[in-house]
Short mmCIF file of C-alpha atoms and ligand atoms in Angstrom, two decimals:
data_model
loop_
_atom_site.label_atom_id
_atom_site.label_comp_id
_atom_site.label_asym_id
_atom_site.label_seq_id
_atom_site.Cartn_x
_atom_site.Cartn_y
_atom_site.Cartn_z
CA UNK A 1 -25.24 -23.41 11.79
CA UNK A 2 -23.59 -25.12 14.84
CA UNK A 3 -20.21 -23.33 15.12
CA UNK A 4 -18.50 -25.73 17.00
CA UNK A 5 -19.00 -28.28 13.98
CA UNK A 6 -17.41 -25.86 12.18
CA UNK A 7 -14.26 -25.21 13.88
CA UNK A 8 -14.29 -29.04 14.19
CA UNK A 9 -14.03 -29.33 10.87
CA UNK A 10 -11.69 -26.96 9.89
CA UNK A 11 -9.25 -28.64 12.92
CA UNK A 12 -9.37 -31.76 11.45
CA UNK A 13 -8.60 -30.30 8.08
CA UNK A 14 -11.76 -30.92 5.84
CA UNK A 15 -12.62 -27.78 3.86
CA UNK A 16 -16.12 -25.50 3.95
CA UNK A 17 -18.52 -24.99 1.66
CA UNK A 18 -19.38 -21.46 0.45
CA UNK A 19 -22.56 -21.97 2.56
CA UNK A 20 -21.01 -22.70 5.98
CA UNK A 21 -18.13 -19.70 5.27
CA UNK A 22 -21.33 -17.53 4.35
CA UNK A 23 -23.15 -18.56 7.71
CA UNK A 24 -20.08 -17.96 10.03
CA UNK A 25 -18.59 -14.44 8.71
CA UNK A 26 -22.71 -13.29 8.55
CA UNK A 27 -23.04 -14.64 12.09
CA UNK A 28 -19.77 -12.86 13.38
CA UNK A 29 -20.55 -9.88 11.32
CA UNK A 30 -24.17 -9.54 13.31
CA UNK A 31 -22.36 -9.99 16.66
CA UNK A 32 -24.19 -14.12 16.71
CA UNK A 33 -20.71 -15.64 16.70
CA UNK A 34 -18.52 -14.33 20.04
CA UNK A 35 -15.12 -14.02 19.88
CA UNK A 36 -13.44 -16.69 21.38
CA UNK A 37 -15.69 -19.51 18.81
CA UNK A 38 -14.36 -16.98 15.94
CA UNK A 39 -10.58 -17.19 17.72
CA UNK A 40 -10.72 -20.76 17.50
CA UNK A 41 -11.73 -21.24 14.44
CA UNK A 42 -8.86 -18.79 12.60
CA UNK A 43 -6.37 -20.65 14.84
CA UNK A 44 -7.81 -23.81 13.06
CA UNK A 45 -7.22 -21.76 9.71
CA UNK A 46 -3.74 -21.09 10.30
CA UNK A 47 -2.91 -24.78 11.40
CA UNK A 48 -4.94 -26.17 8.33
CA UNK A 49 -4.68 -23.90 5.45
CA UNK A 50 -7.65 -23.53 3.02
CA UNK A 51 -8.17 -24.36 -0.10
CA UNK A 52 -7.97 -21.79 -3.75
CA UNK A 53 -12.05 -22.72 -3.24
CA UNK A 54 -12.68 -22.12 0.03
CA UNK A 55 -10.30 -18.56 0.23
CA UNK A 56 -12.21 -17.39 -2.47
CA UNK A 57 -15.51 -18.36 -1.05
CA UNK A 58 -14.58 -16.52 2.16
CA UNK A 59 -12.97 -13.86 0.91
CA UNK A 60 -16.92 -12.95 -1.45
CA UNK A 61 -18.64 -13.67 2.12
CA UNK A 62 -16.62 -10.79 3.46
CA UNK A 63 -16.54 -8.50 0.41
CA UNK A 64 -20.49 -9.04 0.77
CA UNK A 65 -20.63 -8.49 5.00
CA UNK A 66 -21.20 -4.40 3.78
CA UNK A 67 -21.54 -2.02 1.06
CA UNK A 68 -20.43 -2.99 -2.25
CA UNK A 69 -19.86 -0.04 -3.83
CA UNK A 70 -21.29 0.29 -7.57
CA UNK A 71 -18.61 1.45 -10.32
CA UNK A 72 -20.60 -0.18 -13.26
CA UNK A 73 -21.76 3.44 -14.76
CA UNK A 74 -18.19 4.09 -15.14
CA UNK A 75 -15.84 3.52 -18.31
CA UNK A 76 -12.74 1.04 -17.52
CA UNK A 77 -12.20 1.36 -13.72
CA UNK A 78 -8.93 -0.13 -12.00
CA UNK A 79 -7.87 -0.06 -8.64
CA UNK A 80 -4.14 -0.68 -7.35
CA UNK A 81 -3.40 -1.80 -3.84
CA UNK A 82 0.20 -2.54 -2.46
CA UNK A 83 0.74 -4.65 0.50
CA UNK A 84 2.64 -2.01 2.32
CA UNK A 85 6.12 -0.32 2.51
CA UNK A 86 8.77 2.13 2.93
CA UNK A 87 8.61 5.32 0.86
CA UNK A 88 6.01 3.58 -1.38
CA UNK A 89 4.74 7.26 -2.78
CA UNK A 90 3.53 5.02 -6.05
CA UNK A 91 -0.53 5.50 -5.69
CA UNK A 92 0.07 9.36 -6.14
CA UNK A 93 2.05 8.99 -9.78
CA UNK A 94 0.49 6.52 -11.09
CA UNK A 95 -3.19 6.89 -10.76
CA UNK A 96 -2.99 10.08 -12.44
CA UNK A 97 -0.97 8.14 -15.34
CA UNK A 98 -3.66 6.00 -15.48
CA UNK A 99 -6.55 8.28 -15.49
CA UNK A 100 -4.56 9.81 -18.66
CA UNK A 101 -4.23 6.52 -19.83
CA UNK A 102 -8.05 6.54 -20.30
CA UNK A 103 -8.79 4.36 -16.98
CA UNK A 104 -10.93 5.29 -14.49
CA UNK A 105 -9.88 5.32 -10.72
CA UNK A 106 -12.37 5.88 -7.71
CA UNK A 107 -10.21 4.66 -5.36
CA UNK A 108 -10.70 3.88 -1.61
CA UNK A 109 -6.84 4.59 0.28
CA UNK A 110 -5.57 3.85 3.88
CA UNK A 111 -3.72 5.78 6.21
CA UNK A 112 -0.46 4.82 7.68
CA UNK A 113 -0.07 1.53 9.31
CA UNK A 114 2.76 0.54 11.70
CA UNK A 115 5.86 1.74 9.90
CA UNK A 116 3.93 1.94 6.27
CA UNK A 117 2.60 5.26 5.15
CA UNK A 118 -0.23 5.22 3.68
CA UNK A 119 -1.75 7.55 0.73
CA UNK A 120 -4.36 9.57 2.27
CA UNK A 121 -1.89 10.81 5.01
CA UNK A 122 0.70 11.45 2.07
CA UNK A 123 -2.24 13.71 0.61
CA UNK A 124 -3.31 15.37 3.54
CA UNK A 125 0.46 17.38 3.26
CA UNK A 126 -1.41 19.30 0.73
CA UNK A 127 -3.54 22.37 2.62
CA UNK A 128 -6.95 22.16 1.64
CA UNK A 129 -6.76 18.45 0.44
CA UNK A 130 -9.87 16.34 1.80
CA UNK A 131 -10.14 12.54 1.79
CA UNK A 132 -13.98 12.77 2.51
CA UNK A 133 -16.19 13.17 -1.10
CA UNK A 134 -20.13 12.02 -0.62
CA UNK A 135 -20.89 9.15 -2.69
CA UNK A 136 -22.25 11.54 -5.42
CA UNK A 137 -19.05 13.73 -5.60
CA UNK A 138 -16.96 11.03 -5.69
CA UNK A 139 -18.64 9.43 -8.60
CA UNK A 140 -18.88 12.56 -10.32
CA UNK A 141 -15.29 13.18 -10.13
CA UNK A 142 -13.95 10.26 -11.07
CA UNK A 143 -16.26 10.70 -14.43
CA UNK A 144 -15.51 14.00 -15.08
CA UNK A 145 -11.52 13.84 -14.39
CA UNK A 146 -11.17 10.02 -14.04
CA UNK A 147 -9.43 10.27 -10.94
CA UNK A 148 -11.34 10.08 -7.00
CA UNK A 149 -9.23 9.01 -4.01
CA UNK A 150 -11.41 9.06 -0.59
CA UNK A 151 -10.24 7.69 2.91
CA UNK A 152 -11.91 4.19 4.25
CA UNK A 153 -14.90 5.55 5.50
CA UNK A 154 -17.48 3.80 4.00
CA UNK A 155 -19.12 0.22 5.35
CA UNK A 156 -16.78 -1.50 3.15
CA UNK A 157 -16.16 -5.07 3.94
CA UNK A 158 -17.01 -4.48 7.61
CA UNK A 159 -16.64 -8.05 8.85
CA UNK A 160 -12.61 -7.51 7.49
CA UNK A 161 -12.18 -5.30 10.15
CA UNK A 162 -13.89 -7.46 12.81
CA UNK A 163 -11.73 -10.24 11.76
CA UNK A 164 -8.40 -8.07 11.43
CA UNK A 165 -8.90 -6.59 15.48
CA UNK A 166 -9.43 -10.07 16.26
CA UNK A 167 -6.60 -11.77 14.61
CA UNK A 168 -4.11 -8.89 15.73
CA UNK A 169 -4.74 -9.98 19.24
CA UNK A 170 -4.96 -14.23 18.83
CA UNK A 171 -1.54 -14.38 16.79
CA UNK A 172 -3.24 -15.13 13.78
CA UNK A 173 -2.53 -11.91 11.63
CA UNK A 174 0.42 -14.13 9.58
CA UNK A 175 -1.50 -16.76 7.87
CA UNK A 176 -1.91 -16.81 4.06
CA UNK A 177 -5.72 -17.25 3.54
CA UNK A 178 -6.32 -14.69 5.71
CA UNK A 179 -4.12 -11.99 4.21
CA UNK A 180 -5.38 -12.81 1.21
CA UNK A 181 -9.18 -12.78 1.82
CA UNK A 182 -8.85 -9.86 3.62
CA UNK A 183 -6.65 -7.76 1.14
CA UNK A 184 -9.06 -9.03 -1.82
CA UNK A 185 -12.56 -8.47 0.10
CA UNK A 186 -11.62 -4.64 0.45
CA UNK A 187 -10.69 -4.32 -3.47
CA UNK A 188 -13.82 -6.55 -4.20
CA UNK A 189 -16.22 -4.31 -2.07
CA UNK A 190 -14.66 -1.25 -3.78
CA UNK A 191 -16.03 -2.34 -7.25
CA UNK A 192 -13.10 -1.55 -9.60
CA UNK A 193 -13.39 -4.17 -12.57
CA UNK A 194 -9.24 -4.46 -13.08
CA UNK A 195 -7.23 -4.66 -9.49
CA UNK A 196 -3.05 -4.08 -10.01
CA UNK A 197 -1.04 -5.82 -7.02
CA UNK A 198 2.16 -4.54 -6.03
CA UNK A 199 3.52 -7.33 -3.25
CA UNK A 200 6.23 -6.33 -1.68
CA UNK A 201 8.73 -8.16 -0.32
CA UNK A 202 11.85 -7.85 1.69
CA UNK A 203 12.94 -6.42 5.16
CA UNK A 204 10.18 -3.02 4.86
CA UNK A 205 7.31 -5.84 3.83
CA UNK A 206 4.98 -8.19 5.77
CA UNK A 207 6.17 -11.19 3.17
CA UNK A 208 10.15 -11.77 3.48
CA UNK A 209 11.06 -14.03 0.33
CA UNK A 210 10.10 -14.36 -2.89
CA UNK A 211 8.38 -17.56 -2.22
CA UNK A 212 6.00 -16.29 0.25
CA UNK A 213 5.07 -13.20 -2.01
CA UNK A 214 4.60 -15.56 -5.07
CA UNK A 215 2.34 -17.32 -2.98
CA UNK A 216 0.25 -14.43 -1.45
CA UNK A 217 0.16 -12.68 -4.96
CA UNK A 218 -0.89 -16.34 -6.69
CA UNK A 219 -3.63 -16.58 -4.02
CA UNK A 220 -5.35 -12.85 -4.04
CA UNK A 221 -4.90 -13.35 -8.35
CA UNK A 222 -6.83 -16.25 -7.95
CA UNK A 223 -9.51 -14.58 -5.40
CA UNK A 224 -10.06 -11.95 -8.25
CA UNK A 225 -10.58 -13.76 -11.10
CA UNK A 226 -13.10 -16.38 -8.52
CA UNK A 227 -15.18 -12.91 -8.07
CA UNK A 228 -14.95 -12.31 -11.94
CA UNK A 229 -12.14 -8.94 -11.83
CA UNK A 230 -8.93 -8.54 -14.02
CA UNK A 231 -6.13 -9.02 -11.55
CA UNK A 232 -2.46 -9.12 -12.32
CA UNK A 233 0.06 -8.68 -9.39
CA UNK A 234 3.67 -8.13 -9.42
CA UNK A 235 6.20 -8.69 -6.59
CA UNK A 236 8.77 -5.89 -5.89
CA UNK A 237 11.77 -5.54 -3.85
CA UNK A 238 11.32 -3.83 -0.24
CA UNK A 239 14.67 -4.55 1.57
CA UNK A 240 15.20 -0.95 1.03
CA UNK A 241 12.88 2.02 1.06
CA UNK A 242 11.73 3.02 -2.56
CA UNK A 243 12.53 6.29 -4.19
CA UNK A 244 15.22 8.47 -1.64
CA UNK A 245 12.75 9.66 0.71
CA UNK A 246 9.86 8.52 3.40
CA UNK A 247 7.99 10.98 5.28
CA UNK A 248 4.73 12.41 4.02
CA UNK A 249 5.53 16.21 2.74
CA UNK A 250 8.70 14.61 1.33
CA UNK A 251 6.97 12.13 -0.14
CA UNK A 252 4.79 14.14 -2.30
CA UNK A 253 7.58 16.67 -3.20
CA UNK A 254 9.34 13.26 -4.73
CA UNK A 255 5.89 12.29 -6.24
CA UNK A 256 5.44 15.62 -8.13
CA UNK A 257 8.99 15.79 -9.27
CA UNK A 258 8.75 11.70 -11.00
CA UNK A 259 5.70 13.26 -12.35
CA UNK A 260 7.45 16.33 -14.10
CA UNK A 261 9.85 13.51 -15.69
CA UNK A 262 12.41 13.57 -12.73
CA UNK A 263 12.50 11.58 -9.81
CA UNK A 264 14.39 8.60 -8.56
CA UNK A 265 14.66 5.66 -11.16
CA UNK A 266 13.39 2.91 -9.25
CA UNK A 267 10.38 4.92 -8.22
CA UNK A 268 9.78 6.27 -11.96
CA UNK A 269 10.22 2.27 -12.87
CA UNK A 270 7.67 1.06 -10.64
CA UNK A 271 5.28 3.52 -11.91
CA UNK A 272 5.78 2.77 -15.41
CA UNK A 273 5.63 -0.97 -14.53
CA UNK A 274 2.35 -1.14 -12.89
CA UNK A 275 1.25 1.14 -15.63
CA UNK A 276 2.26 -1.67 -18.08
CA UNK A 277 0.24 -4.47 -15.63
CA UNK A 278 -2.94 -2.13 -15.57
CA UNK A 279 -3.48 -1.36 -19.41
CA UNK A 280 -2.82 -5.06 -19.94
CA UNK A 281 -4.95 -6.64 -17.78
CA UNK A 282 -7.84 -3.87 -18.62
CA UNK A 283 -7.10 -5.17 -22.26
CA UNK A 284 -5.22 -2.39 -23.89
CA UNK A 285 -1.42 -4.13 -23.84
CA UNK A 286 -0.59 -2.04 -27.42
CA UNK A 287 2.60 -0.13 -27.08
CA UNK A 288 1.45 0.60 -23.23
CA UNK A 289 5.25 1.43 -21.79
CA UNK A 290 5.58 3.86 -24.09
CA UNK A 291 2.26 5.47 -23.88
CA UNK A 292 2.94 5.30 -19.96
CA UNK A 293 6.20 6.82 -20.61
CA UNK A 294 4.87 10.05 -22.30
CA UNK A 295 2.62 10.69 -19.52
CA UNK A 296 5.66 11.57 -17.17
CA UNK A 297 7.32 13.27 -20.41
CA UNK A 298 5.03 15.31 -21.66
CA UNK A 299 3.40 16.79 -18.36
CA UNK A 300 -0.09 15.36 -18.42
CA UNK A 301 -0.02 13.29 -15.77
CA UNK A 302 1.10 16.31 -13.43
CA UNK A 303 -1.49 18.21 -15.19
CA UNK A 304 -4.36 15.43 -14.30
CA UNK A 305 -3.05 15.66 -10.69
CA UNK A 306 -3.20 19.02 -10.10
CA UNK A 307 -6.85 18.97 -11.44
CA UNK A 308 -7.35 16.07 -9.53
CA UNK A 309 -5.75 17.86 -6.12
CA UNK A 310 -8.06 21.35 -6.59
CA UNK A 311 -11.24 19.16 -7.06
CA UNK A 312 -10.85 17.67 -4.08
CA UNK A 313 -10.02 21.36 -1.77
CA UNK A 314 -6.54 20.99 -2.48
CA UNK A 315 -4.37 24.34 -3.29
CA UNK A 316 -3.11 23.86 -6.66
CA UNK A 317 -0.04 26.24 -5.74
CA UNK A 318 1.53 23.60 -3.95
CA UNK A 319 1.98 21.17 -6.77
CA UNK A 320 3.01 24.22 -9.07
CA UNK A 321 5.59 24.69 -6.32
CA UNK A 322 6.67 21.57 -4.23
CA UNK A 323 9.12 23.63 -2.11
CA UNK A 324 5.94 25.48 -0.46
CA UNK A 325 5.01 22.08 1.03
CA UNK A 326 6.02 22.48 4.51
CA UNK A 327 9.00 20.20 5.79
CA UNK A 328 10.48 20.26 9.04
CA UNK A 329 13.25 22.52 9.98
CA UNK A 330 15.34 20.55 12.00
CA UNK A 331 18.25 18.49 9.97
CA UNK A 332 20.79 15.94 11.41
CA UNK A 333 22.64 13.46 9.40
CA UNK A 334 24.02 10.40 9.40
CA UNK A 335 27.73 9.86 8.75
CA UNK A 336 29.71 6.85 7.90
CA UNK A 337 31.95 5.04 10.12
CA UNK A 338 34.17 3.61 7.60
CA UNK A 339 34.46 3.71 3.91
CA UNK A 340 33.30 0.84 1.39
CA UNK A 341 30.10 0.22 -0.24
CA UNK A 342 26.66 0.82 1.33
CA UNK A 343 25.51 -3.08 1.45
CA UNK A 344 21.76 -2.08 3.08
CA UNK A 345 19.44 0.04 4.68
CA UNK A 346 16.64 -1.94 5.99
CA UNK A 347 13.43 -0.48 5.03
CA UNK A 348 12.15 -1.68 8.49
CA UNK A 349 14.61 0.66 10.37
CA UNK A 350 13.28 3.71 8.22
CA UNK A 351 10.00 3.27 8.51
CA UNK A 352 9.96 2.96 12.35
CA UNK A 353 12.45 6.05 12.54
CA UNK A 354 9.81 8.21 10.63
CA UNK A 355 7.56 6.98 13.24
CA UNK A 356 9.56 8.17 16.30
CA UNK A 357 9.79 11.23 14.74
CA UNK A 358 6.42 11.25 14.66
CA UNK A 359 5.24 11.15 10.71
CA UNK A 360 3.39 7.92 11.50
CA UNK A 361 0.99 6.96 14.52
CA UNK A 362 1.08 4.40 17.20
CA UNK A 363 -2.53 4.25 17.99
CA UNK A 364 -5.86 4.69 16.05
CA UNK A 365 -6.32 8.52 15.34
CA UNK A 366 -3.17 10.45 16.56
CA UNK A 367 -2.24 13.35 14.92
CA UNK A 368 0.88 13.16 12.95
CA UNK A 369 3.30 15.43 11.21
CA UNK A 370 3.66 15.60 7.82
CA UNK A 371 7.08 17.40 8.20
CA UNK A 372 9.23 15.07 9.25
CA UNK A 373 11.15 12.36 7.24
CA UNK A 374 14.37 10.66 5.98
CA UNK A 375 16.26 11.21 3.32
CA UNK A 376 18.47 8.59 2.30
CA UNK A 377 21.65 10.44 0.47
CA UNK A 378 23.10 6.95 -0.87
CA UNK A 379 21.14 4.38 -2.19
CA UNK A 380 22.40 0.39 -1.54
CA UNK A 381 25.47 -0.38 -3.75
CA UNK A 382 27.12 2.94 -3.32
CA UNK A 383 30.42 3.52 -2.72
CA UNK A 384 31.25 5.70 0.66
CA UNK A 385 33.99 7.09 2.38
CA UNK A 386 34.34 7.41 5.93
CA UNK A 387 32.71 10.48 7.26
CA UNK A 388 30.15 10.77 4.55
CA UNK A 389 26.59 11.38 4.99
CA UNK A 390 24.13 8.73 4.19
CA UNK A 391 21.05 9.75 5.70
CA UNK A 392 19.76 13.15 6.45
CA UNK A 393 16.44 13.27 9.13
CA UNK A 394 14.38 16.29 9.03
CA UNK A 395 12.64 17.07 12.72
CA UNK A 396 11.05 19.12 14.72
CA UNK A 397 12.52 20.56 17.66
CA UNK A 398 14.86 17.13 18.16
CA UNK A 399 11.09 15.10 18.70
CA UNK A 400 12.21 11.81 18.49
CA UNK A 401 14.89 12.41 17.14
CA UNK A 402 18.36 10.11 18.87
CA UNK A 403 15.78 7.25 18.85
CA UNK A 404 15.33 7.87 14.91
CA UNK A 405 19.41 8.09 14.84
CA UNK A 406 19.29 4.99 17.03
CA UNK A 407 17.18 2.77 14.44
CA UNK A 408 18.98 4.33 11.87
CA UNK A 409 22.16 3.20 12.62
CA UNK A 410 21.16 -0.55 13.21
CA UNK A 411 19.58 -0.32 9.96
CA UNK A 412 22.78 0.79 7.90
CA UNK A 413 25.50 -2.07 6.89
CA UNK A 414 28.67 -0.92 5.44
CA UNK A 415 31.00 -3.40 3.71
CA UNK A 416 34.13 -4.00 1.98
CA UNK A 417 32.31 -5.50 -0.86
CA UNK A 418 30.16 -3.70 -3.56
CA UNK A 419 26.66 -5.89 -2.60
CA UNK A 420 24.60 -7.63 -5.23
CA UNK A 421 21.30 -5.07 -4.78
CA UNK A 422 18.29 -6.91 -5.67
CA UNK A 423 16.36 -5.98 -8.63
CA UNK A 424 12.96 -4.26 -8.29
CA UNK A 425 10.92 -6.25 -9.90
CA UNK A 426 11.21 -9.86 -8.36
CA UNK A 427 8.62 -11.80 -10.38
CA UNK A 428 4.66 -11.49 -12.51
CA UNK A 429 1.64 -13.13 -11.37
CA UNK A 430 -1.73 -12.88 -14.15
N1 URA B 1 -3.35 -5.85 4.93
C1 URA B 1 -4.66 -6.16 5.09
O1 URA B 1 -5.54 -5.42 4.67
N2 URA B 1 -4.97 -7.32 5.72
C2 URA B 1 -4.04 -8.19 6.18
O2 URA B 1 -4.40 -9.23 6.70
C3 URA B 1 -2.69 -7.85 6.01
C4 URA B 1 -2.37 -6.66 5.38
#
């Protein structure tokens, strides 16, 4: 392989064969290709584009750069991923649906990221809850309760997070095929047979409009089906957080209440949506919203999450009784100005508030707090009058908190005018 060839290639727009993608993402993998050839060539990438071909070829190159972990002695597995947002507590209701829904998910989950949570960290509010399983255990679990969630630690698509370092630091994190590839080689590696994509889109969400998330969910459908999965994607509405709270304890105290039937609506809908998506594409479409439905009415899919919790160290207790999850002390709230109609909260503005507060981290490894959050007390479209509050922020000891208040308030708009709120579900891809 003569790299320079390569990123010759690519600059002048000509597209790879699987055979030169496999030779440069080995060769970068092993530490043969430095850096700066690698820079170039994703630089070349993000001028140039790639084709439905070559993204797919690249994306199996990476999937194959580590483990791929084997799922095939298990009955109907399914994995969901979302691209990342606000409040987005949707992994912990619905893989429990699913796993009543006679699916099977052994599911690798992230931590936060920037101003996303992430689903492990959400988890971790539970005492006794542990992300690490051996590769036995986790098999084992997901068999006997059909339901495994571990943290990344495996040597899952290890040249994705070569590639991802590098990119963050050569402005060349924002480019299609390589959002795509590097989504899809993590869900590829992680051997579920049906993958459910929830794109989100809006101010919260690394896509914007519509058109971009139609085009990232078209592209990582495509990927899936090149690698032989069942992939369906939908794109949903992130301009606002979803559900009426982010933090992580509050998170899972709104996760456990959708499960026992309650819950915010649009959270509840989500669920049941990519519920719907999931039994379809796994081939069992028959009457699925209303046997996703029951699972929130009749109490099994709290029941298959509480067994799912105490297998993995959890303390049951806490899901039997949400209010024992601990939640910060401190409360301030956000008033209105003026009356009118709440026209937005920008997702964005949460998300990084949370953060200050310190529920997320800025670098690799810091601790966090589970305790701390936002509660939004009016969703967009409502009606307000001045002096109302529309946000409360739970802290500790003030940490972070007038730079939270701060982001808050930039975030809010207030208007005259009752808004046109977008709908959740924005469009079906698969
Ligand atoms: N999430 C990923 O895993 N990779 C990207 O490139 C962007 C978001």
């Amino acid at each position: 392989m003569n790299v320079p060839d390569l990123i010759q290639k690519k600059r002048t727009g000509e597209a790879h064969s699987a055979a030169e993608l496999g030779a440069l993402i080995g060769g970068y993998t092993r530490g043969e290709v430095p850096d700066y050839q690698m820079a170039a060539w994703l630089m070349a990438v993000c001028f140039q584009g790639m084709t439905a071909q070559e993204t797919g070829d690249l994306t199996l190159s990476m999937a194959r750069s580590g483990d791929l972990l084997d799922l095939g002695t298990l009955p109907h597995t399914v994995d969901k991923h979302s691209t990342g947002g606000v409040g987005d507590k949707t992994s912990l209701v619905l893989t429990p649906m699913l796993a009543v829904l006679g699916l099977t998910v052994a599911k690798m989950s992230g931590r936060g990221l920037a101003h996303t949570g992430g689903t492990i960290d959400k988890l971790e509010s539970i005492p006794g809850w542990k992300a690490e399983l051996s590769d036995e255990a986790f098999l084992r679990q997901a068999r006997e309760i059909g339901l495994a969630l571990v943290g990344q630690s495996r040597n899952l698509a290890p040249a994705d997070g070569l590639l991802y370092a590098l990119r963050d630091v050569t402005a060349t994190v924002d480019c299609l095929p390589l959002i795509a590839s590097s989504i899809m080689s993590k869900k590829i590696a992680s051997g579920a047979q049906t993958i459910v994509l929830d794109v989100k889109v809006g101010a919260g969400a690394f896509m914007k409009t519509v058109a971009e998330g139609e085009q990232l969910a078209r592209a990582m459908v495509d990927i899936g089906r090149h690698a032989g999965r069942n992939v369906r994607a939908i794109l949903t509405d992130m301009q606002a957080p979803l559900g009426k709270v982010a933090g992580n304890s509050l998170e899972v105290r709104e996760a456990l209440a959708t499960l026992r039937g309650q819950g915010p609506e649009d959270l509840r809908e989500l669920c049941i949506e990519l519920a719907v998506e999931a039994l379809t594409a796994a081939g069992s479409p028959e009457d699925a919203r209303g046997r996703a439905e029951a699972t929130l009415q009749d109490g099994s899919a709290l029941a298959k999450f509480r067994a799912f919790v105490a297998a993995q160290g959890g303390d049951p207790e806490y899901v039997d009784d949400p209010a024992l999850l601990d939640v910060a002390p401190g409360r301030a709230e956000l008033k209105a100005g003026e009356g009118g109609y709440l026209s937005s909260i920008d997702a964005l503005s949460v998300g990084r508030a949370v953060l200050a507060l310190g529920g997320g981290r800025e670098r690799k490894g810091e601790a966090i707090d589970h305790g701390v959050g936002v509660e939004l007390l009016v969703k967009p479209g409502g009606a307000v009058t001045a002096g109302q509050p529309l946000l409360r922020v739970y802290h500790r000891d003030e940490r972070g908190l007038s730079r939270a208040l701060e982001l808050l308030q930039a975030g809010l708009l207030i208007g005259p005018e009752r808004p046109q709120v977008p709908p959740l579900i924005l469009g079906r891809i698969g």
